[in-house]
Amino acid sequence: MSSPFGSWPSPFTAASVAASAPRIDGARFVGDEIWWGESVPADGGRMTVRSSSGGEVLPAPWSARSRVHEYGGGAWTADADGTLYFVNAADQRIHRLSPGAAPVPLTPSGPAHGGLRLQHGRLLAVREDLTRDPHARGIVEVPTDGSAADDADSVIVLAEDEGFHAHPALSPDGSRLAWVRWSADRMPWDSASLAVRDAAGDVRELPARAALQPEWTAADRLVYADDPSGRWALHRIELDGTAPRGAAQVIAPADADTGYGLWVLGNRWFQPLADGRLVAVRTNGRDEVVVIDADGSARRIDVPCDGHVSVDDASGSRVLLSGSGSAVSPGVWCVDLDSGAVETVAGGAPADPEWMPPARALVTEGAHGPVHAFAYAPANPAVTTPAGELPPYVVFVHGGPTAHVTGASSAAIAFYTSRGIGVLDVNYGGSTGYGRAYRERLHGQWGVVDVDDVMSAARGLADAGLADPRCLAIRGSSAGGWTVLSALVRGGVFAAGIDRYGVTDLRALAEHSHDFEASYIEGLVGPLPASAPLYVERSPLTHADRIDVPVLILQGEDDRVVPPAQSEAIRDALAAHGVDHEYVLYPGEGHGFRSAETIVDALERDIAFLQRVFG
């Protein structure tokens, strides 16, 4: 059957996409079982914990979600006996759920918690207290017997100040604590130190450029990720107490990153094994997983996941991996490193190549250097491609902006491609996954480099004869929404734009930014007040009169990162200039859509909008 691009019949409904895309949030070995965190889109995006033995460990209405640093992460952990410790989304208190019992609080009301870690029977957490002036953050130890539920003084403060903290790790004898710390005027991927505290409470900061995830591999040895060479790699340092015994040594360096932007607290880019080996993720666009032997040699292991892989846990020769893949859906896998056996624990369904062929990695030369992207061509085995026609494409722009996409298989992508609309997912300058130099292209250039790069990638696709240059749209969320609107202001490439809770006014964003990102905008644009004119000039709202193509705007009513006022300002400006636009406000949604109802409505509006624009 021959049918025009964009109108192909598809089995990928919006409802099936919403149901097929739960978010995985870490995995653990728990006795003989494997547990993992998973979102429930049909239940408003509630985060539950499931078991390989079947069923939910964390029943409704409980939800394990942290709001530390606004983006949370590390909201649950468990012990070998099956006791779950989790951050309750509603009140941000840590709770204990013992087998056969109801959840009980372990921390008092007020502060938020995240980044939970249970070591040597001690429960550690990152704590953020926004009720204090000034705001305070740190590493705490929480009694597991419930004695601190109504007694804040029973929570043991191991480190606390106005900066930021992540990744606590206890030494084998429990006498020392290592963690990552960065100051409030920097972002962790720019500069973060490695801190070590001894039993007396003395703290030493060790030399590091942008440290991540310290782990003790011996009583006097730490392994952590850092990027002094411009690529995050594993490093080993030996200590006398808290003092370094010589310089850190790099372990198995490669032209890839073991680490990426520290937006959430639960990611693990490597795990040490009891026999001295290390299992690590390496990212250069896509991910690979390697085993590093004691002599520093590394070998790649064959696993289905190659996107945003987290090495969540290790037990003997087995490791738990979570992530996505170019040929499988997001999931959890148990890998035996000695036998090579790979068990799919959750998700991980193989993609049908007739409907979802692997994405093609593309590199386009742009004004600031090479631009990386992944192209998903239209695919539908029931349809014959119209002769002599080129397909429409929608360019996806990821948020962050310090983040990246990996060319993963996705029902959300197939929703478009199965209907005859291609997708180009762009890792513009500023993205992680390609080293520090690529990441730092965006310093002081947000609204310039990202816009140049997405436009170059779109033009490159059309120039290569892969897309109809008259039918190119652009879609992005949050920081990606900013780039969408900025590209439409520039004009000349895109026939339409889809903006999901995008930034429209830099001054408003800077005024209302939460603590974690308080200095982020200054690094991306310039310091205030000296750069105030630049904030006005770069803002899409300033030049809304230049937008002359249709725009779809989708916004969460409860968004605290990019409040509805941002979207409503650009909506009003478009209306004032007679520009074709649609605006939808979703009650109960924050920064990122979680409920199935919202996901379904947003996808259906996307496709209807594109079909209308492309005719």
Coordinates of C-alpha atoms in Angstrom, one line a residue:
M1 CA 0.0 0.0 0.0
S2 CA 1.3 3.4 -0.9
S3 CA 0.3 6.3 1.3
P4 CA 1.6 9.9 1.8
F5 CA 4.3 10.5 4.4
G6 CA 2.8 11.4 7.8
S7 CA -0.5 9.6 7.2
W8 CA 0.6 6.0 7.4
P9 CA -1.6 3.7 9.6
S10 CA 0.3 2.7 12.7
P11 CA -0.1 0.2 15.6
F12 CA 1.8 2.6 17.8
T13 CA -1.0 4.5 19.5
A14 CA -0.4 7.2 22.1
A15 CA -1.9 5.0 24.8
S16 CA 0.5 2.1 23.9
V17 CA 3.5 4.4 24.0
A18 CA 2.5 5.7 27.4
A19 CA 2.1 2.1 28.7
S20 CA 5.3 0.9 27.1
A21 CA 7.6 3.5 28.5
P22 CA 8.0 3.1 32.3
R23 CA 11.1 4.8 33.7
I24 CA 13.6 2.5 35.4
D25 CA 15.2 3.9 38.6
G26 CA 18.0 1.6 39.8
A27 CA 18.2 -2.1 40.6
R28 CA 19.5 -4.1 43.6
F29 CA 20.3 -7.7 44.6
V30 CA 18.1 -8.4 47.6
G31 CA 18.7 -11.9 48.9
D32 CA 17.8 -14.3 46.1
E33 CA 15.7 -11.7 44.4
I34 CA 16.4 -8.6 42.2
W35 CA 14.5 -5.4 42.9
W36 CA 14.2 -2.4 40.7
G37 CA 12.4 1.0 40.7
E38 CA 9.8 1.6 38.0
S39 CA 7.4 4.3 37.2
V40 CA 3.7 3.6 36.8
P41 CA 2.3 6.0 34.1
A42 CA -1.2 4.8 34.7
D43 CA -0.9 5.8 38.3
G44 CA 0.2 9.4 37.7
G45 CA 3.8 8.4 37.2
R46 CA 4.1 7.0 40.7
M47 CA 7.5 5.3 41.3
T48 CA 7.2 1.8 42.7
V49 CA 9.7 -0.9 43.5
R50 CA 9.2 -4.3 42.0
S51 CA 10.7 -7.7 42.6
S52 CA 11.8 -10.5 40.3
S53 CA 9.6 -12.8 42.4
G54 CA 6.6 -10.9 41.1
G55 CA 4.5 -8.0 42.2
E56 CA 5.2 -4.7 43.9
V57 CA 7.4 -4.3 46.9
L58 CA 6.2 -0.7 47.4
P59 CA 2.3 -0.7 47.2
A60 CA 0.1 2.2 46.2
P61 CA -0.3 5.0 47.1
W62 CA 3.4 5.1 48.2
S63 CA 5.8 6.6 45.7
A64 CA 9.6 6.6 45.9
R65 CA 10.8 9.9 44.6
S66 CA 13.3 12.5 45.8
R67 CA 13.3 16.2 45.2
V68 CA 16.9 16.9 46.4
H69 CA 18.5 19.4 44.1
E70 CA 15.0 19.5 42.4
Y71 CA 15.8 16.5 40.2
G72 CA 16.2 13.9 42.9
G73 CA 17.5 10.4 42.3
G74 CA 18.6 7.5 44.6
A75 CA 15.2 7.5 46.3
W76 CA 15.4 3.8 47.5
T77 CA 17.7 1.1 48.7
A78 CA 17.3 -2.2 50.4
D79 CA 19.1 -4.7 52.7
A80 CA 19.6 -8.4 52.0
D81 CA 16.7 -9.4 54.3
G82 CA 14.2 -7.5 52.2
T83 CA 13.7 -4.3 54.1
L84 CA 13.1 -1.4 51.8
Y85 CA 14.2 2.1 52.6
F86 CA 12.7 4.8 50.4
V87 CA 12.0 8.6 50.2
N88 CA 8.3 9.2 50.2
A89 CA 7.4 11.5 47.4
A90 CA 4.7 13.3 49.3
D91 CA 6.8 14.5 52.3
Q92 CA 10.4 13.7 51.4
R93 CA 10.9 11.8 54.6
I94 CA 12.8 8.5 54.5
H95 CA 10.6 5.5 55.4
R96 CA 11.4 1.9 56.3
L97 CA 9.2 -0.9 54.9
S98 CA 9.9 -4.2 56.6
P99 CA 8.5 -7.5 55.2
G100 CA 4.9 -7.9 56.3
A101 CA 4.7 -4.4 57.9
A102 CA 3.5 -0.9 56.9
P103 CA 6.0 1.9 56.1
V104 CA 7.2 3.9 59.1
P105 CA 9.1 7.2 58.9
L106 CA 12.8 7.4 59.9
T107 CA 13.4 11.1 59.5
P108 CA 11.5 14.2 60.7
S109 CA 9.4 16.5 58.6
G110 CA 11.0 19.3 56.8
P111 CA 14.2 18.4 54.8
A112 CA 14.3 16.5 51.6
H113 CA 16.4 13.4 51.2
G114 CA 17.9 11.4 48.3
G115 CA 20.9 9.5 47.1
L116 CA 20.2 6.7 49.7
R117 CA 23.0 4.3 50.3
L118 CA 23.1 1.3 52.8
Q119 CA 26.6 0.2 53.7
H120 CA 27.8 -1.9 56.7
G121 CA 24.3 -1.6 58.1
R122 CA 24.4 2.2 58.1
L123 CA 21.9 4.2 56.1
L124 CA 23.4 7.3 54.4
A125 CA 21.6 10.0 52.5
V126 CA 22.0 13.4 50.9
R127 CA 19.9 15.9 52.7
E128 CA 18.7 19.3 51.6
D129 CA 16.9 21.6 54.0
L130 CA 15.3 24.6 52.3
T131 CA 13.5 25.6 55.4
R132 CA 16.7 27.1 56.8
D133 CA 18.2 30.4 56.0
P134 CA 20.7 30.0 54.3
H135 CA 19.6 26.7 52.8
A136 CA 21.7 23.8 53.9
R137 CA 22.8 20.6 52.2
G138 CA 25.0 17.7 53.3
I139 CA 25.5 14.0 54.0
V140 CA 23.7 12.4 56.9
E141 CA 23.4 9.1 58.6
V142 CA 19.9 8.1 59.5
P143 CA 19.1 5.6 62.4
T144 CA 17.2 2.7 60.9
D145 CA 15.3 2.0 64.2
G146 CA 13.0 5.1 63.7
S147 CA 14.4 7.0 66.7
A148 CA 15.0 10.1 64.5
A149 CA 11.4 10.3 63.1
D150 CA 10.5 12.9 65.7
D151 CA 14.0 13.9 66.9
A152 CA 16.0 15.8 64.3
D153 CA 19.1 15.7 66.7
S154 CA 19.2 11.9 66.3
V155 CA 20.1 12.3 62.6
I156 CA 23.9 12.3 62.4
V157 CA 25.3 15.1 60.3
L158 CA 28.5 13.9 58.6
A159 CA 28.9 17.0 56.3
E160 CA 26.9 20.1 55.9
D161 CA 27.3 23.5 54.3
E162 CA 25.7 25.7 51.6
G163 CA 27.3 23.8 48.8
F164 CA 26.2 20.5 47.1
H165 CA 27.0 16.9 48.0
A166 CA 26.5 13.5 46.3
H167 CA 27.7 9.9 46.2
P168 CA 28.5 9.1 49.9
A169 CA 30.7 6.0 50.4
L170 CA 32.0 4.4 53.6
S171 CA 35.4 2.8 53.9
P172 CA 35.5 -1.0 54.6
D173 CA 35.9 -0.4 58.3
G174 CA 33.3 2.4 58.4
S175 CA 35.8 4.9 59.9
R176 CA 36.0 7.2 56.8
L177 CA 33.5 8.7 54.4
A178 CA 34.2 9.8 50.9
W179 CA 31.8 11.9 48.7
V180 CA 31.6 14.4 45.9
R181 CA 31.2 18.1 46.8
W182 CA 30.9 21.2 44.7
S183 CA 30.3 24.9 45.5
A184 CA 27.1 26.8 44.8
D185 CA 28.7 28.9 42.2
R186 CA 29.7 26.0 39.9
M187 CA 28.0 23.0 38.3
P188 CA 29.3 19.6 39.1
W189 CA 30.4 18.8 35.5
D190 CA 32.5 21.9 35.5
S191 CA 34.2 21.6 38.9
A192 CA 33.6 19.1 41.8
S193 CA 36.1 17.9 44.4
L194 CA 36.5 14.6 46.2
A195 CA 36.1 14.9 50.0
V196 CA 37.2 12.5 52.7
R197 CA 36.2 12.6 56.3
D198 CA 37.9 10.7 59.1
A199 CA 36.5 9.3 62.3
A200 CA 37.4 12.5 64.2
G201 CA 35.3 14.6 61.8
D202 CA 38.2 16.2 60.0
V203 CA 37.6 16.7 56.3
R204 CA 40.1 16.9 53.5
E205 CA 39.3 17.8 49.9
L206 CA 41.5 15.9 47.4
P207 CA 42.6 17.4 44.1
A208 CA 40.0 16.7 41.3
R209 CA 38.6 18.5 38.3
A210 CA 35.0 17.1 38.1
A211 CA 34.9 14.1 40.4
L212 CA 32.1 11.5 40.3
Q213 CA 31.2 8.4 42.4
P214 CA 34.0 7.5 44.8
E215 CA 34.2 3.9 45.8
W216 CA 36.5 2.2 48.4
T217 CA 38.3 -0.8 46.9
A218 CA 40.5 -1.3 49.9
A219 CA 41.0 0.2 53.4
D220 CA 43.4 2.7 51.9
R221 CA 42.3 3.0 48.3
L222 CA 39.6 5.0 46.5
V223 CA 38.5 4.6 42.9
Y224 CA 36.5 7.5 41.3
A225 CA 35.8 9.1 38.0
D226 CA 37.4 12.4 36.9
D227 CA 38.2 14.2 33.7
P228 CA 41.6 16.0 33.9
S229 CA 42.3 14.9 30.4
G230 CA 39.0 16.1 29.0
R231 CA 37.3 12.6 29.2
W232 CA 35.9 11.2 32.4
A233 CA 38.0 8.2 33.3
L234 CA 38.5 6.0 36.4
H235 CA 41.3 7.0 38.8
R236 CA 42.8 5.3 41.7
I237 CA 44.3 7.1 44.8
E238 CA 45.8 5.6 47.9
L239 CA 45.4 7.3 51.3
D240 CA 47.1 7.6 54.6
G241 CA 44.0 8.5 56.7
T242 CA 42.6 11.3 54.5
A243 CA 46.0 12.3 53.0
P244 CA 46.9 11.2 49.5
R245 CA 49.9 8.9 49.2
G246 CA 51.1 10.3 45.9
A247 CA 49.1 11.4 42.8
A248 CA 46.0 9.7 41.5
Q249 CA 46.6 7.1 38.8
V250 CA 44.3 6.8 35.7
I251 CA 42.9 3.4 35.1
A252 CA 42.4 2.1 31.5
P253 CA 42.0 5.5 29.8
A254 CA 39.9 5.6 26.6
D255 CA 38.5 8.1 24.2
A256 CA 35.2 7.9 26.0
D257 CA 33.5 9.1 29.2
T258 CA 32.9 7.0 32.3
G259 CA 30.4 9.5 33.7
Y260 CA 28.1 12.3 32.6
G261 CA 26.2 15.3 34.0
L262 CA 25.4 14.8 37.7
W263 CA 21.7 15.8 37.4
V264 CA 20.4 13.0 39.6
L265 CA 21.9 11.2 42.6
G266 CA 21.3 7.5 41.8
N267 CA 23.5 7.0 38.7
R268 CA 26.4 4.5 38.9
W269 CA 28.9 4.5 36.1
F270 CA 31.0 1.6 37.5
Q271 CA 31.1 -1.0 40.2
P272 CA 34.2 -2.6 41.9
L273 CA 34.0 -6.4 42.2
A274 CA 35.3 -8.4 45.2
D275 CA 38.0 -10.0 43.1
G276 CA 39.5 -6.6 42.2
R277 CA 38.0 -6.2 38.8
L278 CA 36.0 -3.2 37.8
V279 CA 32.9 -3.0 35.6
A280 CA 32.4 0.4 33.9
V281 CA 30.4 2.2 31.3
R282 CA 32.2 4.1 28.6
T283 CA 30.3 6.7 26.5
N284 CA 31.2 8.1 23.2
G285 CA 27.7 8.9 21.8
R286 CA 26.5 5.4 22.6
D287 CA 27.5 3.4 25.7
E288 CA 29.6 0.2 26.0
V289 CA 30.2 -1.8 29.1
V290 CA 33.7 -3.0 29.9
V291 CA 35.4 -5.2 32.5
I292 CA 38.7 -3.8 33.7
D293 CA 41.2 -6.4 35.1
A294 CA 43.7 -5.7 37.8
D295 CA 46.4 -5.1 35.2
G296 CA 44.4 -2.3 33.6
S297 CA 43.4 -4.2 30.5
A298 CA 39.8 -3.8 29.5
R299 CA 37.4 -6.0 27.5
R300 CA 34.0 -5.1 26.2
I301 CA 31.1 -7.3 27.2
D302 CA 28.2 -8.0 25.0
V303 CA 25.0 -6.6 26.5
P304 CA 21.8 -5.4 25.0
C305 CA 21.9 -1.9 26.6
D306 CA 24.0 0.9 25.1
G307 CA 22.2 4.1 26.3
H308 CA 22.3 5.8 29.7
V309 CA 23.6 2.5 31.2
S310 CA 23.9 2.4 35.0
V311 CA 25.9 -0.3 36.8
D312 CA 23.5 -0.5 39.7
D313 CA 24.8 -3.3 41.8
A314 CA 27.3 -6.2 42.0
S315 CA 27.3 -9.6 43.7
G316 CA 30.2 -12.0 43.1
S317 CA 30.7 -12.2 39.3
R318 CA 27.2 -10.8 38.6
V319 CA 26.2 -7.2 37.9
L320 CA 22.9 -5.4 37.4
L321 CA 22.6 -3.0 34.5
S322 CA 19.8 -0.7 33.8
G323 CA 19.4 1.6 30.8
S324 CA 18.1 1.6 27.2
G325 CA 19.4 0.1 24.0
S326 CA 19.5 0.7 20.2
A327 CA 17.6 -2.5 19.6
V328 CA 15.7 -3.1 22.9
S329 CA 13.3 -1.2 25.1
P330 CA 14.5 0.3 28.5
G331 CA 15.1 -2.5 31.0
V332 CA 17.2 -4.2 33.7
W333 CA 19.7 -7.0 33.0
C334 CA 21.6 -9.4 35.2
V335 CA 25.0 -10.2 33.6
D336 CA 27.3 -13.0 34.8
L337 CA 30.8 -11.7 33.8
D338 CA 32.4 -15.1 34.0
S339 CA 30.0 -17.1 31.9
G340 CA 28.8 -14.2 29.8
A341 CA 25.1 -15.1 30.5
V342 CA 22.7 -12.2 30.2
E343 CA 19.3 -12.4 31.9
T344 CA 16.6 -9.9 31.2
V345 CA 15.0 -9.0 34.5
A346 CA 12.6 -6.3 33.5
G347 CA 11.7 -4.6 30.2
G348 CA 14.3 -5.0 27.5
A349 CA 11.9 -6.2 24.8
P350 CA 13.6 -6.6 21.4
A351 CA 12.6 -4.0 18.9
D352 CA 11.0 -5.2 15.7
P353 CA 13.5 -4.0 13.0
E354 CA 10.7 -3.7 10.4
W355 CA 9.1 -1.1 12.6
M356 CA 12.1 0.3 14.5
P357 CA 15.3 -0.1 12.6
P358 CA 18.5 1.0 14.6
A359 CA 19.1 4.7 14.5
R360 CA 21.9 5.9 12.2
A361 CA 24.6 8.0 13.8
L362 CA 25.3 11.1 11.7
V363 CA 28.0 13.8 12.0
T364 CA 27.4 17.2 10.3
E365 CA 30.0 19.9 10.1
G366 CA 28.7 23.0 11.8
A367 CA 29.8 26.5 12.5
H368 CA 31.5 25.4 15.7
G369 CA 32.8 22.0 14.7
P370 CA 31.2 18.6 14.1
V371 CA 27.6 18.1 15.3
H372 CA 26.5 14.7 16.4
A373 CA 23.0 13.3 15.9
F374 CA 21.0 10.1 15.5
A375 CA 18.6 9.8 12.5
Y376 CA 15.5 7.5 12.7
A377 CA 14.1 7.1 9.2
P378 CA 10.4 6.5 8.6
A379 CA 9.6 2.7 8.8
N380 CA 6.4 0.8 8.2
P381 CA 6.4 -2.6 6.6
A382 CA 2.7 -2.2 5.6
V383 CA 3.4 0.9 3.5
T384 CA 5.3 1.5 0.2
T385 CA 7.3 4.7 0.3
P386 CA 5.8 7.2 -2.2
A387 CA 8.0 7.3 -5.3
G388 CA 10.0 10.5 -5.8
E389 CA 9.1 12.0 -2.4
L390 CA 11.2 12.8 0.6
P391 CA 9.9 12.4 4.1
P392 CA 9.1 15.1 6.6
Y393 CA 11.3 15.1 9.8
V394 CA 11.0 16.4 13.3
V395 CA 14.2 17.4 14.9
F396 CA 14.3 16.5 18.6
V397 CA 16.3 18.8 21.0
H398 CA 17.1 17.3 24.4
G399 CA 16.8 19.3 27.6
G400 CA 19.5 20.0 30.1
P401 CA 21.2 21.4 28.1
T402 CA 24.1 19.5 29.6
A403 CA 22.7 16.0 28.7
H404 CA 22.7 13.7 25.7
V405 CA 20.7 11.2 23.7
T406 CA 22.0 7.8 22.6
G407 CA 20.1 6.6 19.6
A408 CA 18.0 4.3 21.7
S409 CA 15.0 2.3 20.5
S410 CA 11.8 3.8 21.7
A411 CA 8.1 3.4 21.1
A412 CA 7.9 7.2 21.4
I413 CA 10.2 7.5 18.4
A414 CA 8.3 4.8 16.5
F415 CA 5.1 6.7 17.1
Y416 CA 6.4 9.3 14.6
T417 CA 8.4 7.1 12.2
S418 CA 5.7 4.5 11.8
R419 CA 3.4 7.3 10.5
G420 CA 6.0 8.4 8.0
I421 CA 7.7 11.2 9.9
G422 CA 11.4 10.8 10.5
V423 CA 13.1 11.9 13.7
L424 CA 16.5 13.5 14.0
D425 CA 17.8 13.5 17.6
V426 CA 20.6 16.0 18.0
N427 CA 23.4 16.2 20.5
Y428 CA 24.3 19.8 19.9
G429 CA 27.4 21.5 21.3
G430 CA 27.1 21.5 25.1
S431 CA 25.9 17.9 25.2
T432 CA 27.7 15.3 27.3
G433 CA 29.0 12.0 25.9
Y434 CA 31.7 13.5 23.7
G435 CA 34.2 14.9 26.2
R436 CA 34.7 18.2 28.0
A437 CA 35.6 20.3 24.9
Y438 CA 32.3 19.4 23.2
R439 CA 30.5 20.1 26.5
E440 CA 32.1 23.5 27.0
R441 CA 31.2 24.8 23.5
L442 CA 28.0 26.1 25.1
H443 CA 29.8 28.1 27.8
G444 CA 28.6 31.7 27.3
Q445 CA 26.9 30.6 24.0
W446 CA 23.5 29.2 25.0
G447 CA 21.1 30.4 22.4
V448 CA 23.9 30.6 19.8
V449 CA 25.8 27.3 19.5
D450 CA 22.8 25.0 20.3
V451 CA 20.7 26.9 17.7
D452 CA 23.5 26.8 15.1
D453 CA 24.0 23.1 15.6
V454 CA 20.4 22.0 15.4
M455 CA 19.9 24.1 12.2
S456 CA 23.2 22.7 10.7
A457 CA 22.1 19.1 11.5
A458 CA 18.6 19.7 9.9
R459 CA 20.2 21.3 6.8
G460 CA 22.7 18.5 6.6
L461 CA 19.9 15.9 6.6
A462 CA 18.1 17.7 3.8
D463 CA 21.3 18.3 1.8
A464 CA 22.0 14.6 2.0
G465 CA 18.6 13.9 0.3
L466 CA 17.2 12.2 3.4
A467 CA 14.5 14.7 4.3
D468 CA 12.1 17.2 2.6
P469 CA 13.6 20.6 3.3
R470 CA 10.1 22.1 3.2
C471 CA 8.8 19.8 5.9
L472 CA 11.2 20.1 8.8
A473 CA 9.8 20.7 12.3
I474 CA 11.6 21.0 15.7
R475 CA 10.5 19.7 19.1
G476 CA 12.1 20.2 22.5
S477 CA 11.5 20.2 26.3
S478 CA 12.8 22.6 28.9
A479 CA 16.2 23.8 27.7
G480 CA 15.3 22.0 24.4
G481 CA 12.1 24.1 24.3
W482 CA 14.3 27.2 24.5
T483 CA 16.4 26.0 21.5
V484 CA 13.1 25.3 19.6
L485 CA 11.9 28.9 20.1
S486 CA 15.3 30.4 19.5
A487 CA 15.6 28.5 16.2
L488 CA 12.1 29.7 15.1
V489 CA 13.2 33.3 15.9
R490 CA 16.2 32.7 13.7
G491 CA 14.0 31.3 10.9
G492 CA 14.7 29.9 7.5
V493 CA 14.9 26.1 8.4
F494 CA 11.8 24.9 10.3
A495 CA 8.2 24.9 9.2
A496 CA 6.8 24.5 12.7
G497 CA 7.9 24.1 16.4
I498 CA 6.7 22.1 19.4
D499 CA 7.7 23.7 22.7
R500 CA 7.3 21.6 25.9
Y501 CA 7.7 23.8 29.0
G502 CA 10.5 25.7 27.3
V503 CA 12.4 28.7 28.6
T504 CA 11.3 31.9 26.9
D505 CA 12.7 34.7 29.2
L506 CA 16.2 34.3 30.6
R507 CA 15.7 37.1 33.1
A508 CA 12.7 35.4 34.6
L509 CA 14.6 32.1 34.7
A510 CA 17.5 33.6 36.5
E511 CA 15.3 35.4 39.0
H512 CA 13.4 32.2 39.9
S513 CA 16.0 29.5 39.4
H514 CA 16.2 26.9 42.2
D515 CA 19.5 26.5 44.1
F516 CA 21.0 23.7 42.1
E517 CA 20.9 25.8 38.9
A518 CA 21.4 29.2 40.5
S519 CA 24.8 29.7 38.7
Y520 CA 24.0 27.5 35.7
I521 CA 22.6 30.3 33.6
E522 CA 25.5 32.6 34.2
G523 CA 27.9 29.9 32.9
L524 CA 25.7 29.4 29.8
V525 CA 25.1 33.1 29.1
G526 CA 27.2 35.4 31.3
P527 CA 27.4 36.9 34.8
L528 CA 24.7 39.3 36.1
P529 CA 24.2 42.2 36.2
A530 CA 27.0 42.8 33.7
S531 CA 25.4 40.6 31.0
A532 CA 21.8 41.7 31.6
P533 CA 21.5 43.1 28.0
L534 CA 22.6 39.8 26.6
Y535 CA 19.8 38.0 28.6
V536 CA 17.3 40.3 26.9
E537 CA 18.8 39.9 23.5
R538 CA 19.0 36.1 23.6
S539 CA 15.5 35.5 25.0
P540 CA 13.0 34.2 22.4
L541 CA 10.3 36.4 24.1
T542 CA 12.2 39.5 23.1
H543 CA 12.0 38.6 19.4
A544 CA 8.6 36.7 19.3
D545 CA 7.6 39.0 16.4
R546 CA 10.1 37.2 14.2
I547 CA 8.4 33.8 14.6
D548 CA 6.2 33.2 11.5
V549 CA 5.5 29.5 11.6
P550 CA 3.0 27.5 13.7
V551 CA 3.9 26.7 17.3
L552 CA 2.5 24.1 19.7
I553 CA 3.1 24.9 23.4
L554 CA 2.6 22.3 26.2
Q555 CA 3.1 23.1 29.8
G556 CA 2.7 21.6 33.3
E557 CA 0.7 23.7 35.7
D558 CA 2.9 22.7 38.7
D559 CA 6.3 23.2 37.0
R560 CA 8.6 24.8 39.5
V561 CA 11.7 24.8 37.2
V562 CA 10.1 26.6 34.2
P563 CA 6.8 28.0 35.6
P564 CA 3.7 28.4 33.4
A565 CA 4.3 32.2 33.2
Q566 CA 7.2 31.5 30.8
S567 CA 5.0 29.6 28.3
E568 CA 2.1 32.0 28.7
A569 CA 4.3 35.0 27.9
I570 CA 5.3 33.5 24.6
R571 CA 1.7 32.4 24.0
D572 CA 0.5 36.0 24.5
A573 CA 3.2 37.4 22.3
L574 CA 2.4 35.0 19.4
A575 CA -1.3 35.8 19.8
A576 CA -0.5 39.5 19.6
H577 CA 1.3 39.0 16.3
G578 CA -1.3 36.8 14.8
V579 CA 0.9 33.7 14.7
D580 CA -0.8 30.3 14.4
H581 CA -0.3 28.6 17.8
E582 CA -1.9 26.2 20.3
Y583 CA -1.4 26.2 24.1
V584 CA -2.2 23.4 26.5
L585 CA -1.8 23.6 30.3
Y586 CA -1.8 20.2 32.2
P587 CA -3.0 20.3 35.8
G588 CA -1.0 18.3 38.2
E589 CA 2.1 18.0 35.9
G590 CA 5.5 19.4 36.8
H591 CA 8.8 19.6 34.9
G592 CA 8.3 16.6 32.7
F593 CA 5.0 14.8 32.0
R594 CA 4.5 11.6 34.1
S595 CA 0.8 10.6 34.0
A596 CA -0.4 8.4 31.2
E597 CA -3.3 10.7 30.5
T598 CA -1.0 13.6 29.9
I599 CA 1.5 11.6 27.8
V600 CA -1.3 10.3 25.6
D601 CA -2.8 13.8 25.1
A602 CA 0.6 15.4 24.4
L603 CA 1.5 12.8 21.8
E604 CA -1.8 13.0 20.0
R605 CA -1.6 16.7 19.9
D606 CA 2.0 16.5 18.5
I607 CA 1.0 14.2 15.6
A608 CA -2.2 16.1 14.8
F609 CA -0.2 19.4 14.8
L610 CA 2.5 18.0 12.5
Q611 CA 0.0 16.4 10.1
R612 CA -1.9 19.7 9.9
V613 CA 1.3 21.7 9.3
F614 CA 2.8 19.3 6.8
G615 CA -0.6 18.9 5.1

